[in-house]
Coordinates of C-alpha atoms and ligand atoms in Angstrom, one line a residue:
M1448 CA -11.6 22.0 -7.1
N1449 CA -11.9 18.7 -8.9
S1450 CA -10.2 16.1 -6.6
D1451 CA -10.3 13.2 -9.0
V1452 CA -8.5 14.8 -11.8
K1453 CA -6.0 12.1 -13.1
I1454 CA -2.6 13.7 -13.7
K1455 CA -0.7 12.0 -16.5
I1456 CA 3.1 12.3 -16.4
P1457 CA 4.5 11.5 -19.9
K1458 CA 5.7 7.9 -20.2
N1459 CA 9.2 8.8 -21.4
I1460 CA 9.7 11.2 -18.5
R1461 CA 8.5 8.6 -16.1
R1462 CA 10.8 6.0 -17.6
S1463 CA 13.9 8.3 -17.4
V1464 CA 13.1 9.2 -13.8
V1465 CA 12.8 5.5 -12.9
I1466 CA 16.1 4.7 -14.7
I1467 CA 17.9 7.6 -13.0
L1468 CA 16.5 6.5 -9.6
I1469 CA 17.5 2.8 -10.2
T1470 CA 21.0 3.9 -11.3
I1471 CA 21.5 6.1 -8.2
A1472 CA 20.3 3.3 -6.0
L1473 CA 22.6 0.8 -7.6
V1474 CA 25.6 3.2 -7.4
A1475 CA 24.8 3.9 -3.8
I1476 CA 24.5 0.2 -3.0
A1477 CA 27.7 -0.7 -4.8
A1478 CA 29.6 2.2 -2.9
L1479 CA 28.1 1.0 0.3
F1480 CA 29.1 -2.6 -0.4
I1481 CA 32.7 -1.6 -1.3
T1482 CA 33.0 0.7 1.8
S1483 CA 31.6 -2.1 4.1
L1484 CA 34.0 -4.6 2.6
S1485 CA 37.0 -2.4 3.4
Y1486 CA 35.6 -1.5 6.8
F1487 CA 34.9 -5.1 7.8
R1488 CA 38.2 -6.2 6.3
S1489 CA 40.1 -3.8 8.6
I1490 CA 38.1 -5.1 11.5
E1491 CA 38.8 -8.7 10.6
I1492 CA 42.5 -8.0 10.2
E1493 CA 42.5 -6.5 13.7
E1494 CA 40.6 -9.6 14.9
A1495 CA 43.1 -11.9 13.2
K1496 CA 46.0 -10.0 14.8
N1497 CA 44.4 -10.4 18.2
R1498 CA 43.8 -14.1 17.7
L1499 CA 47.4 -14.5 16.4
S1500 CA 48.9 -12.9 19.5
L1501 CA 46.7 -15.1 21.7
Y1502 CA 48.0 -18.2 19.9
G1503 CA 51.5 -16.8 20.1
R1504 CA 51.2 -16.4 23.9
S1505 CA 49.9 -19.9 24.3
L1506 CA 52.8 -21.3 22.1
N1507 CA 55.4 -19.3 23.9
G1508 CA 54.0 -20.3 27.2
T1509 CA 54.2 -24.0 26.2
L1510 CA 57.7 -23.8 25.0
E1511 CA 59.0 -21.6 27.8
Q1512 CA 57.4 -23.4 30.8
F1513 CA 60.3 -25.9 31.2
Q1514 CA 63.2 -23.7 30.2
Y1515 CA 64.6 -23.7 33.7
L1516 CA 64.2 -27.5 34.3
P1517 CA 67.3 -28.9 32.5
S1518 CA 69.6 -26.4 34.3
V1519 CA 68.1 -27.4 37.7
L1520 CA 68.4 -31.1 36.8
A1521 CA 72.1 -30.5 35.8
R1522 CA 72.9 -29.5 39.3
Y1523 CA 71.2 -32.6 40.8
P1524 CA 74.0 -34.9 42.4
I1525 CA 72.5 -38.1 41.2
I1526 CA 72.5 -36.8 37.7
I1527 CA 76.0 -35.4 38.0
S1528 CA 77.2 -38.9 39.0
A1529 CA 75.2 -40.7 36.4
H1530 CA 78.2 -41.0 33.9
S1531 CA 80.3 -42.9 36.4
A1532 CA 77.6 -45.1 38.0
A1533 CA 77.7 -48.8 37.4
S1534 CA 73.9 -48.9 37.3
N1535 CA 71.4 -46.1 36.9
K1536 CA 68.4 -48.0 38.1
L1537 CA 67.6 -45.6 40.8
L1538 CA 68.2 -42.6 38.5
N1539 CA 65.9 -44.1 35.9
K1540 CA 63.1 -44.3 38.5
Q1541 CA 63.9 -40.8 39.7
L1542 CA 63.7 -39.4 36.2
A1543 CA 60.5 -41.3 35.5
H1544 CA 59.0 -39.6 38.7
F1545 CA 60.2 -36.1 37.6
S1546 CA 58.9 -36.6 34.1
K1547 CA 55.5 -37.8 35.3
E1548 CA 55.2 -34.8 37.7
A1549 CA 56.2 -32.3 35.1
K1550 CA 54.0 -34.0 32.4
L1551 CA 57.1 -34.3 30.1
E1552 CA 57.4 -37.0 27.5
A1553 CA 61.0 -37.8 28.6
I1554 CA 63.9 -36.8 30.7
Y1555 CA 67.2 -38.5 29.9
I1556 CA 70.9 -38.3 30.4
M1557 CA 73.5 -38.9 27.7
D1558 CA 77.2 -39.4 28.0
R1559 CA 79.7 -37.3 26.0
H1560 CA 79.1 -39.4 22.9
G1561 CA 75.4 -39.1 22.9
L1562 CA 74.6 -42.5 24.3
V1563 CA 71.7 -42.4 26.7
L1564 CA 72.7 -43.6 30.1
A1565 CA 69.4 -43.2 31.9
S1566 CA 65.9 -42.2 30.8
S1567 CA 62.5 -41.6 32.3
N1568 CA 61.0 -44.1 29.8
Y1569 CA 63.5 -46.8 30.7
D1570 CA 60.7 -49.3 31.2
T1571 CA 58.8 -48.7 27.9
P1572 CA 59.3 -50.5 24.6
Q1573 CA 60.5 -47.2 23.1
T1574 CA 63.0 -46.5 25.8
F1575 CA 65.8 -44.1 25.0
V1576 CA 68.3 -46.0 27.2
G1577 CA 71.1 -47.3 25.0
Q1578 CA 70.1 -45.0 22.0
N1579 CA 72.6 -42.6 20.7
Y1580 CA 71.5 -39.1 19.9
G1581 CA 75.0 -37.7 19.1
F1582 CA 73.6 -36.5 15.7
R1583 CA 71.1 -34.2 17.3
P1584 CA 72.1 -30.5 17.4
Y1585 CA 70.9 -30.0 20.9
F1586 CA 73.4 -32.7 22.0
N1587 CA 76.3 -30.9 20.3
S1588 CA 75.2 -27.6 21.6
A1589 CA 75.2 -28.9 25.2
L1590 CA 78.5 -30.7 24.7
S1591 CA 80.1 -27.4 23.7
G1592 CA 78.8 -26.0 27.0
K1593 CA 75.7 -24.2 25.7
R1594 CA 72.2 -24.8 26.3
G1595 CA 70.6 -26.5 23.4
E1596 CA 67.0 -26.6 22.1
F1597 CA 65.6 -28.3 19.1
F1598 CA 62.3 -29.4 17.5
G1599 CA 62.1 -32.6 15.6
V1600 CA 60.3 -35.9 15.1
G1601 CA 61.5 -38.4 17.7
A1602 CA 64.2 -40.7 16.2
T1603 CA 63.0 -43.5 18.4
T1604 CA 59.3 -42.8 19.0
G1605 CA 58.5 -41.1 15.7
R1606 CA 56.6 -38.5 17.8
P1607 CA 57.4 -34.8 17.4
G1608 CA 58.8 -33.0 20.4
Y1609 CA 60.6 -30.0 21.7
F1610 CA 64.0 -30.9 23.1
I1611 CA 65.9 -28.8 25.6
S1612 CA 69.4 -29.9 26.7
E1613 CA 71.9 -28.7 29.4
P1614 CA 75.5 -29.7 30.0
V1615 CA 76.2 -31.4 33.3
Y1616 CA 79.6 -30.5 34.7
D1617 CA 81.9 -32.6 37.0
R1618 CA 83.8 -31.3 39.9
L1619 CA 86.6 -30.1 37.7
G1620 CA 84.2 -28.1 35.6
N1621 CA 84.2 -30.3 32.5
V1622 CA 81.1 -31.4 30.7
S1623 CA 80.6 -34.9 31.9
S1624 CA 77.2 -35.7 30.6
I1625 CA 74.2 -34.0 29.1
V1626 CA 70.7 -33.9 30.5
A1627 CA 67.8 -33.4 28.1
I1628 CA 64.0 -33.1 28.3
K1629 CA 61.5 -33.8 25.6
L1630 CA 58.3 -31.9 25.6
D1631 CA 55.4 -33.6 23.8
V1632 CA 53.7 -30.8 21.7
R1633 CA 50.9 -33.1 20.6
E1634 CA 48.6 -31.7 23.3
L1635 CA 48.9 -28.3 21.8
Q1636 CA 48.6 -29.7 18.3
K1637 CA 45.4 -31.6 19.4
A1638 CA 43.9 -28.5 20.9
W1639 CA 44.5 -26.5 17.7
E1640 CA 43.0 -29.3 15.6
E1641 CA 39.9 -29.3 17.7
G1642 CA 39.4 -25.6 17.3
S1643 CA 37.7 -24.1 14.3
E1644 CA 40.5 -21.6 13.5
R1645 CA 43.3 -22.0 11.1
V1646 CA 46.7 -21.5 12.6
F1647 CA 50.2 -23.0 12.0
V1648 CA 53.8 -22.6 13.0
S1649 CA 56.8 -22.8 10.7
N1650 CA 60.4 -23.2 11.7
K1651 CA 63.3 -21.1 10.5
D1652 CA 63.5 -23.2 7.3
G1653 CA 59.8 -22.7 6.6
V1654 CA 58.7 -26.2 7.5
I1655 CA 55.3 -26.4 9.2
V1656 CA 55.9 -27.9 12.6
L1657 CA 52.5 -27.3 14.2
S1658 CA 49.2 -26.9 12.5
S1659 CA 45.5 -26.8 13.2
N1660 CA 45.2 -28.8 10.0
P1661 CA 47.3 -32.0 10.3
I1662 CA 47.5 -32.3 6.6
W1663 CA 49.7 -29.2 6.5
L1664 CA 52.2 -30.6 8.9
Y1665 CA 55.8 -30.9 7.6
Q1666 CA 54.9 -29.0 4.4
T1667 CA 57.3 -26.3 3.4
L1668 CA 56.2 -22.6 2.9
S1669 CA 59.0 -22.1 0.3
K1670 CA 61.3 -24.4 -1.6
L1671 CA 64.2 -25.7 0.5
S1672 CA 67.7 -25.5 -0.8
D1673 CA 69.9 -28.6 -1.1
K1674 CA 71.9 -27.5 1.8
Q1675 CA 68.9 -27.1 4.0
L1676 CA 67.6 -30.5 2.9
A1677 CA 71.0 -32.1 3.7
D1678 CA 71.1 -30.4 7.1
I1679 CA 67.6 -31.6 8.0
R1680 CA 68.5 -35.1 6.9
T1681 CA 71.7 -35.1 9.0
K1682 CA 69.8 -33.9 12.1
R1683 CA 67.0 -36.5 11.2
Q1684 CA 64.8 -33.6 12.2
F1685 CA 61.6 -34.8 10.4
G1686 CA 62.4 -38.5 10.0
D1687 CA 61.2 -39.7 6.6
K1688 CA 58.5 -37.0 6.1
P1689 CA 58.4 -36.0 2.4
L1690 CA 58.5 -32.2 3.1
S1691 CA 56.2 -31.3 0.2
A1692 CA 55.4 -27.7 -0.7
F1693 CA 52.5 -26.0 1.1
S1694 CA 50.0 -25.1 -1.6
W1695 CA 49.2 -21.4 -1.1
D1696 CA 49.3 -18.2 -3.1
R1697 CA 50.3 -15.0 -1.4
I1698 CA 48.1 -12.1 -2.6
G1699 CA 49.3 -8.9 -1.2
I1700 CA 50.5 -8.4 2.4
S1701 CA 47.5 -9.7 4.2
T1702 CA 45.7 -12.0 1.8
V1703 CA 46.4 -15.6 0.8
S1704 CA 44.5 -18.1 -1.3
I1705 CA 44.4 -21.7 -0.2
G1706 CA 42.6 -24.2 -2.4
G1707 CA 40.9 -21.3 -4.2
E1708 CA 39.5 -19.7 -1.0
K1709 CA 40.8 -16.3 0.0
S1710 CA 41.8 -15.7 3.5
I1711 CA 43.1 -12.8 5.6
Y1712 CA 46.7 -13.7 6.6
V1713 CA 48.7 -12.4 9.5
S1714 CA 51.9 -13.8 11.1
T1715 CA 54.3 -13.0 13.9
P1716 CA 57.6 -14.4 15.1
A1717 CA 57.5 -16.8 18.1
K1718 CA 60.0 -16.3 21.0
R1719 CA 62.0 -19.5 20.5
L1720 CA 63.7 -21.5 17.8
G1721 CA 63.3 -18.9 15.2
W1722 CA 59.7 -20.0 14.7
R1723 CA 57.0 -18.0 13.1
I1724 CA 53.3 -18.4 13.9
H1725 CA 50.7 -17.8 11.1
Y1726 CA 47.0 -17.2 11.4
L1727 CA 44.3 -17.4 8.6
L1728 CA 40.8 -16.0 8.7
S1729 CA 38.4 -16.7 5.9
E1730 CA 37.3 -13.7 3.9
R1731 CA 33.8 -15.3 3.6
R1732 CA 32.8 -13.6 6.8
I1733 CA 33.8 -10.2 5.4
F1734 CA 31.6 -10.8 2.4
E1735 CA 28.7 -12.0 4.6
R1736 CA 28.9 -9.0 6.9
A1737 CA 29.3 -6.5 4.1
T1738 CA 26.4 -8.1 2.2
L1739 CA 24.2 -8.0 5.3
T1740 CA 25.1 -4.4 6.0
T1741 CA 24.5 -3.5 2.4
F1742 CA 21.2 -5.3 2.5
I1743 CA 20.0 -3.5 5.7
F1744 CA 21.4 -0.1 4.8
G1745 CA 20.5 -0.5 1.1
G1746 CA 16.9 -1.5 2.1
A1747 CA 16.7 1.5 4.4
L1748 CA 18.1 3.7 1.7
S1749 CA 15.7 2.4 -0.9
A1750 CA 12.8 2.8 1.4
L1751 CA 14.0 6.4 2.2
L1752 CA 14.4 7.1 -1.5
A1753 CA 11.0 5.6 -2.3
F1754 CA 9.4 7.7 0.4
A1755 CA 11.2 10.9 -0.8
T1756 CA 10.1 10.1 -4.4
F1757 CA 6.6 9.5 -3.2
L1758 CA 6.6 12.8 -1.3
R1759 CA 8.0 14.6 -4.3
S1760 CA 5.6 13.1 -6.8
T1761 CA 2.7 13.9 -4.4
R1762 CA 3.9 17.5 -4.4
I1763 CA 4.1 17.6 -8.2
R1764 CA 0.7 16.0 -8.5
A1765 CA -0.8 18.5 -6.1
A1766 CA 0.8 21.4 -8.1
L1767 CA -0.4 19.9 -11.4
R1768 CA -3.9 19.4 -9.9
A1769 CA -4.0 22.9 -8.7
S1770 CA -2.9 24.3 -12.1
Q1771 CA -5.5 22.0 -13.8
A1772 CA -8.2 23.3 -11.5
D1773 CA -7.1 26.8 -12.3
R1774 CA -7.3 26.1 -16.0
S1775 CA -10.7 24.5 -15.7
Q1776 CA -11.9 27.5 -13.6
L1777 CA -10.6 29.8 -16.3
R1778 CA -12.4 27.8 -19.0
T1779 CA -15.6 28.0 -17.0
T1780 CA -15.2 31.7 -16.5
N1781 CA -14.5 32.1 -20.3
T1782 CA -17.7 30.2 -21.2
E1783 CA -19.7 32.3 -18.7
L1784 CA -18.2 35.4 -20.2
K1785 CA -19.1 34.3 -23.7
N1786 CA -22.6 33.4 -22.6
A1787 CA -22.9 36.8 -20.9
Q1788 CA -21.7 38.5 -24.0
A1789 CA -24.3 36.6 -26.1
E1790 CA -27.0 37.4 -23.6
L1791 CA -26.0 41.1 -23.6
A1792 CA -26.2 41.2 -27.4
R1793 CA -29.6 39.5 -27.4
T1794 CA -30.9 41.7 -24.7
S1795 CA -29.7 44.8 -26.4
K1796 CA -31.2 43.6 -29.7
L1797 CA -34.5 43.0 -28.0
A1798 CA -34.4 46.4 -26.2
A1799 CA -33.8 48.1 -29.6
L1800 CA -36.6 46.1 -31.1
G1801 CA -38.9 47.0 -28.1
Q1802 CA -38.2 50.7 -28.7
L1803 CA -38.8 50.5 -32.4
S1804 CA -42.0 48.5 -31.9
A1805 CA -43.2 51.1 -29.4
S1806 CA -42.6 54.0 -31.6
V1807 CA -44.1 52.3 -34.8
T1808 CA -47.3 51.2 -32.9
H1809 CA -47.6 54.6 -31.5
E1810 CA -47.1 56.4 -34.8
L1811 CA -49.3 54.0 -36.8
G1812 CA -52.0 53.6 -34.1
Q1813 CA -53.5 57.0 -34.8
P1814 CA -53.8 56.8 -38.6
I1815 CA -55.1 53.3 -38.5
S1816 CA -57.9 54.0 -36.0
A1817 CA -58.7 57.2 -38.0
M1818 CA -59.1 55.0 -41.1
R1819 CA -61.3 52.6 -39.3
N1820 CA -63.4 55.6 -38.1
Y1821 CA -63.7 57.0 -41.6
L1822 CA -64.8 53.7 -43.0
A1823 CA -67.4 53.2 -40.2
A1824 CA -68.7 56.7 -40.7
A1825 CA -68.9 56.2 -44.5
E1826 CA -70.8 53.0 -43.9
L1827 CA -73.2 54.7 -41.6
D1828 CA -73.7 57.7 -43.9
G1829 CA -74.4 55.3 -46.7
K1830 CA -72.1 57.6 -48.8
I1831 CA -70.0 54.8 -49.9
K1832 CA -71.2 51.9 -52.0
L1833 CA -70.6 48.8 -50.0
G1834 CA -68.8 46.4 -52.3
E1835 CA -65.6 44.7 -53.1
T1836 CA -63.4 47.8 -52.6
W1837 CA -65.0 48.5 -49.2
E1838 CA -64.4 44.9 -48.2
K1839 CA -60.7 45.1 -49.4
L1840 CA -60.2 48.4 -47.5
N1841 CA -61.6 46.9 -44.4
K1842 CA -59.3 43.9 -44.7
V1843 CA -56.3 46.1 -45.3
V1844 CA -57.2 48.0 -42.1
D1845 CA -57.6 44.7 -40.2
R1846 CA -54.2 43.5 -41.5
M1847 CA -52.5 46.8 -40.5
E1848 CA -54.1 46.5 -37.0
N1849 CA -52.9 43.0 -36.8
I1850 CA -49.3 44.1 -37.6
T1851 CA -49.4 46.7 -34.9
K1852 CA -50.8 44.1 -32.5
Q1853 CA -47.9 41.9 -33.3
L1854 CA -45.4 44.7 -32.8
R1855 CA -47.1 45.5 -29.5
F1856 CA -46.4 42.0 -28.5
F1857 CA -42.7 42.9 -28.5
T1858 CA -43.2 46.1 -26.7
K1859 CA -42.3 45.7 -23.1
P1860 CA -45.3 47.0 -21.1
G1861 CA -44.2 49.8 -18.8
D1862 CA -46.3 48.5 -15.9
E1863 CA -45.2 44.9 -15.2
K1864 CA -47.4 44.1 -12.2
L1865 CA -46.9 40.7 -10.8
A1866 CA -49.8 38.7 -9.4
I1867 CA -50.7 35.1 -8.4
V1868 CA -51.7 33.5 -11.6
S1869 CA -52.9 29.9 -12.2
F1870 CA -51.5 28.1 -15.2
Q1871 CA -55.0 26.7 -15.9
D1872 CA -56.3 30.3 -16.2
V1873 CA -53.5 31.2 -18.6
F1874 CA -54.2 28.1 -20.6
G1875 CA -57.9 28.9 -20.7
D1876 CA -57.4 32.3 -22.1
V1877 CA -54.7 31.2 -24.6
I1878 CA -56.9 28.3 -25.9
A1879 CA -59.7 30.8 -26.6
L1880 CA -57.3 32.9 -28.6
V1881 CA -55.8 30.1 -30.7
E1882 CA -58.7 27.7 -31.0
H1883 CA -59.5 29.1 -34.4
D1884 CA -56.0 28.6 -35.6
I1885 CA -55.9 25.0 -34.3
R1886 CA -59.0 24.1 -36.1
A1887 CA -57.9 25.9 -39.3
V1888 CA -54.8 23.6 -39.7
N1889 CA -56.8 20.5 -38.7
V1890 CA -54.7 19.6 -35.7
E1891 CA -55.9 17.4 -32.9
L1892 CA -55.5 18.9 -29.4
E1893 CA -54.7 16.6 -26.5
T1894 CA -54.5 18.1 -23.0
D1895 CA -53.4 16.7 -19.7
I1896 CA -54.2 19.5 -17.2
C1897 CA -53.7 19.1 -13.5
S1898 CA -57.0 19.2 -11.7
S1899 CA -55.9 21.4 -8.9
P1900 CA -54.7 24.9 -9.8
V1901 CA -51.0 25.3 -10.4
F1902 CA -50.1 28.8 -9.1
V1903 CA -47.2 30.9 -10.1
R1904 CA -46.3 34.5 -9.3
G1905 CA -46.1 36.5 -12.6
N1906 CA -47.6 38.7 -15.2
R1907 CA -50.6 37.0 -16.7
L1908 CA -50.4 38.7 -20.1
R1909 CA -46.7 38.0 -20.5
L1910 CA -47.2 34.4 -19.6
E1911 CA -50.0 34.1 -22.1
Q1912 CA -47.7 35.7 -24.7
V1913 CA -45.2 32.8 -24.1
L1914 CA -47.9 30.1 -24.4
V1915 CA -49.4 31.6 -27.5
N1916 CA -46.0 31.7 -29.1
L1917 CA -45.1 28.1 -28.2
I1918 CA -48.5 26.9 -29.6
K1919 CA -48.1 28.9 -32.8
N1920 CA -44.6 27.6 -33.3
A1921 CA -45.9 24.0 -32.8
L1922 CA -48.7 24.6 -35.3
A1923 CA -46.3 26.0 -37.8
A1924 CA -44.0 23.0 -37.4
M1925 CA -46.9 20.7 -38.1
E1926 CA -48.1 22.5 -41.2
D1927 CA -47.2 19.6 -43.5
T1928 CA -47.8 16.8 -41.1
E1929 CA -50.6 14.4 -41.4
D1930 CA -52.5 13.3 -38.2
A1931 CA -50.9 16.3 -36.4
V1932 CA -51.4 16.3 -32.7
L1933 CA -50.8 19.1 -30.3
S1934 CA -50.4 18.1 -26.7
I1935 CA -50.5 20.5 -23.7
V1936 CA -49.6 19.3 -20.2
I1937 CA -49.9 21.3 -17.0
R1938 CA -48.6 19.7 -13.8
V1939 CA -46.4 20.1 -10.8
E1940 CA -43.1 18.4 -11.0
N1941 CA -40.2 18.6 -8.6
N1942 CA -42.0 21.4 -6.8
L1943 CA -42.1 23.5 -10.0
A1944 CA -45.0 24.6 -12.1
L1945 CA -44.6 22.9 -15.4
I1946 CA -46.3 23.6 -18.8
C1947 CA -45.3 21.5 -21.8
V1948 CA -46.3 22.2 -25.4
Q1949 CA -45.5 19.1 -27.6
D1950 CA -46.1 18.6 -31.3
T1951 CA -45.7 15.9 -34.0
G1952 CA -44.0 18.3 -36.4
T1953 CA -40.6 18.4 -37.9
G1954 CA -38.5 19.0 -34.8
F1955 CA -35.8 21.6 -34.8
G1956 CA -32.9 19.3 -35.9
D1957 CA -29.5 19.7 -34.4
R1958 CA -29.9 23.3 -33.5
K1959 CA -29.5 24.3 -29.9
L1960 CA -32.1 26.3 -27.9
E1961 CA -29.6 29.2 -27.7
Q1962 CA -29.7 29.3 -31.5
L1963 CA -33.5 29.1 -31.7
Q1964 CA -33.9 31.9 -29.3
E1965 CA -31.5 34.2 -31.1
P1966 CA -33.5 37.3 -32.2
F1967 CA -34.4 37.1 -35.9
H1968 CA -33.4 33.4 -36.2
T1969 CA -36.3 31.8 -38.2
T1970 CA -36.9 29.1 -40.7
R1971 CA -40.2 30.5 -41.7
A1972 CA -41.0 32.4 -44.9
S1973 CA -40.7 36.1 -44.8
G1974 CA -44.0 37.6 -43.5
D1975 CA -44.9 34.4 -41.6
G1976 CA -42.4 34.8 -38.8
M1977 CA -39.9 37.3 -37.6
G1978 CA -37.7 35.0 -35.5
L1979 CA -38.5 36.9 -32.3
G1980 CA -41.1 34.6 -30.6
L1981 CA -38.7 32.4 -28.8
S1982 CA -36.2 35.1 -27.8
I1983 CA -39.0 37.2 -26.3
S1984 CA -40.5 34.1 -24.6
A1985 CA -37.1 33.2 -23.2
A1986 CA -36.7 36.7 -21.9
I1987 CA -40.1 36.6 -20.2
I1988 CA -39.4 33.3 -18.6
K1989 CA -36.1 34.5 -17.3
E1990 CA -37.8 37.6 -15.8
H1991 CA -40.1 35.1 -14.0
D1992 CA -37.0 33.2 -12.6
G1993 CA -38.1 30.2 -14.7
E1994 CA -36.5 27.9 -17.3
L1995 CA -37.3 27.0 -20.9
I1996 CA -36.2 23.6 -22.2
A1997 CA -36.5 22.4 -25.8
Q1998 CA -36.3 18.7 -26.8
N1999 CA -36.6 16.9 -30.1
L2000 CA -38.8 13.8 -29.7
E2001 CA -37.7 10.4 -30.8
N2002 CA -40.6 9.8 -33.3
G2003 CA -40.4 13.4 -34.7
G2004 CA -41.8 16.6 -33.3
A2005 CA -40.6 18.8 -30.5
R2006 CA -41.4 19.5 -26.9
F2007 CA -41.0 23.0 -25.3
S2008 CA -41.3 23.0 -21.5
V2009 CA -41.6 26.0 -19.3
S2010 CA -41.0 25.6 -15.5
L2011 CA -41.6 28.4 -13.0
P2012 CA -41.3 28.5 -9.2
L2013 CA -44.5 27.3 -7.6
S2014 CA -46.5 29.7 -5.6
N2015 CA -48.8 28.7 -2.8
G2016 CA -51.6 30.7 -4.3
R2017 CA -51.7 33.4 -1.6
A2018 CA -51.1 37.0 -2.7
Ligands
LIG866 P1 -40.5 32.4 -35.6 O1 -41.6 31.5 -35.1 O2 -41.0 33.7 -36.0 O3 -39.6 31.8 -36.7 P2 -39.3 31.9 -33.1 O4 -38.3 32.6 -32.3 O5 -40.6 31.6 -32.4 O6 -39.5 32.7 -34.4 O7 -38.8 30.5 -33.5 C1 -37.5 30.4 -34.1 C2 -37.3 29.2 -34.9 O8 -37.3 28.1 -34.1 C3 -38.4 28.9 -35.8 O9 -38.2 29.5 -37.1 C4 -38.3 27.4 -36.0 O10 -37.3 27.1 -37.0 C5 -37.8 26.9 -34.7 N1 -38.9 26.4 -33.9 C6 -39.6 27.0 -32.9 N2 -40.5 26.2 -32.4 C7 -40.5 25.0 -33.1 C8 -41.2 23.8 -33.0 N3 -42.2 23.5 -32.2 N4 -40.8 22.8 -33.9 C9 -39.8 23.0 -34.8 N5 -39.1 24.1 -34.9 C10 -39.4 25.1 -34.0

């Protein structure tokens, strides 16, 4: 199996596969991102609700912690008698002490007209003593016997506060005065400002009364009606604050946009004053978390996809490689089959020729030798006049004998005894046979014969047949060549016995050796060659487990090399 076969997948298929994979990956990543967004959004909403309830608890706790105090104070004798006292000096001090203990901004007592009779801040420049708060709703509420509570910007101090009031009754059960406390909410406001979260509280009119962002304070969530505005002004609830509109856009139930930035929005009512607490959580975090998740999961998914694709393409490649290997195996088998067929045809042709040659030489052998005997007898008897005709008859007999000799060359000898033969001996015998022919065509013979004997195991006569044939072919190829040279080399090469016959003739052009050794393939004139020499030689060499190689030489001519397994020379 050829492991380095390169499998080429068509470009357009590869491109389509890549496009499909990228599309799948993009769709998966987009789906993942959208799912993560909605998942993290629900988580963030939950988180916002938790934070909101925490802020709610803290606000409610702050507002409720002193709910009991005014009613306790209202039962205090010194307070009950405040409205009739000539001087409230002692009461002022007492109130200051209470206020300091309770960490309140002020505790103060008003008469039935709203005039402050005594106050914990009696000794400060912004003392309430002497001020009249009859316009405040918490005063009116207490006057009518009810507990009052109110949030507003201090009319005297300008500081926002949460006011709680309680009526103080005389012995007859009439409201004689009103006790009120003011809780400074700036502590809470400050704590919220310092935190990184966005939270605010609106009153029942929609005015922001507490906020983590001080800029939002006293802005209105919705437009106030004229009546609302007039009411606020009467109560002097927010002093001279302009009460501008809060700039936000509600998008759906739980989304708002403030200054172009989208936030999750949740709100819940507070326990007192009809207030509502609002909490905002930037959506940026949702995007960040969804992006991170998409990045991690998308990366893992892409890696998984790439790995699966790699595995799949490896499998496809392996399958393609296997099928290519099968195809190449099939091709090799086909070629081998064709060669075997050609070889079979050649062998059967040679076999037929061998049979024919055997019967012709057998049938003609008798009459030819009879003719030769008659001619010899006639010569001895002197019955015949030796002359031109006798000469011609002799030549005809010679020629006929020569033809039968040639035919015998093709006849496979029945007894093919193998022996240890040296190439040098084969060469010696052959040269003796063809010496005359070499000289006749005026060819120079060059030899390069290995000094030590080169032994092979074979049939000496058959090997001589091969060498004679190669030399005769070389001489034939050099018939019209000037300065013709025939070179014969015998040597050992790569542990093989080698004999090369090289000429300076025409060469055999672009024909292949298979063509040359095809029976009856010849370029020689009829009568000069039968086109059998090379096919018989090739068959003999094959029988000897050897190899015949033919090469055209660069400066013309051809070289035929025979290599046979080397024998150690021992029988
Ligand atoms: P023949 O010699 O009877 O033609 P061969 O089988 O010996 O038959 O040779 C077949 C053909 O191969 C020759 O006709 C010739 O064309 C070519 N051939 C063989 N040997 C040589 C050579 N040394 N140089 C050029 N051509 C050759």
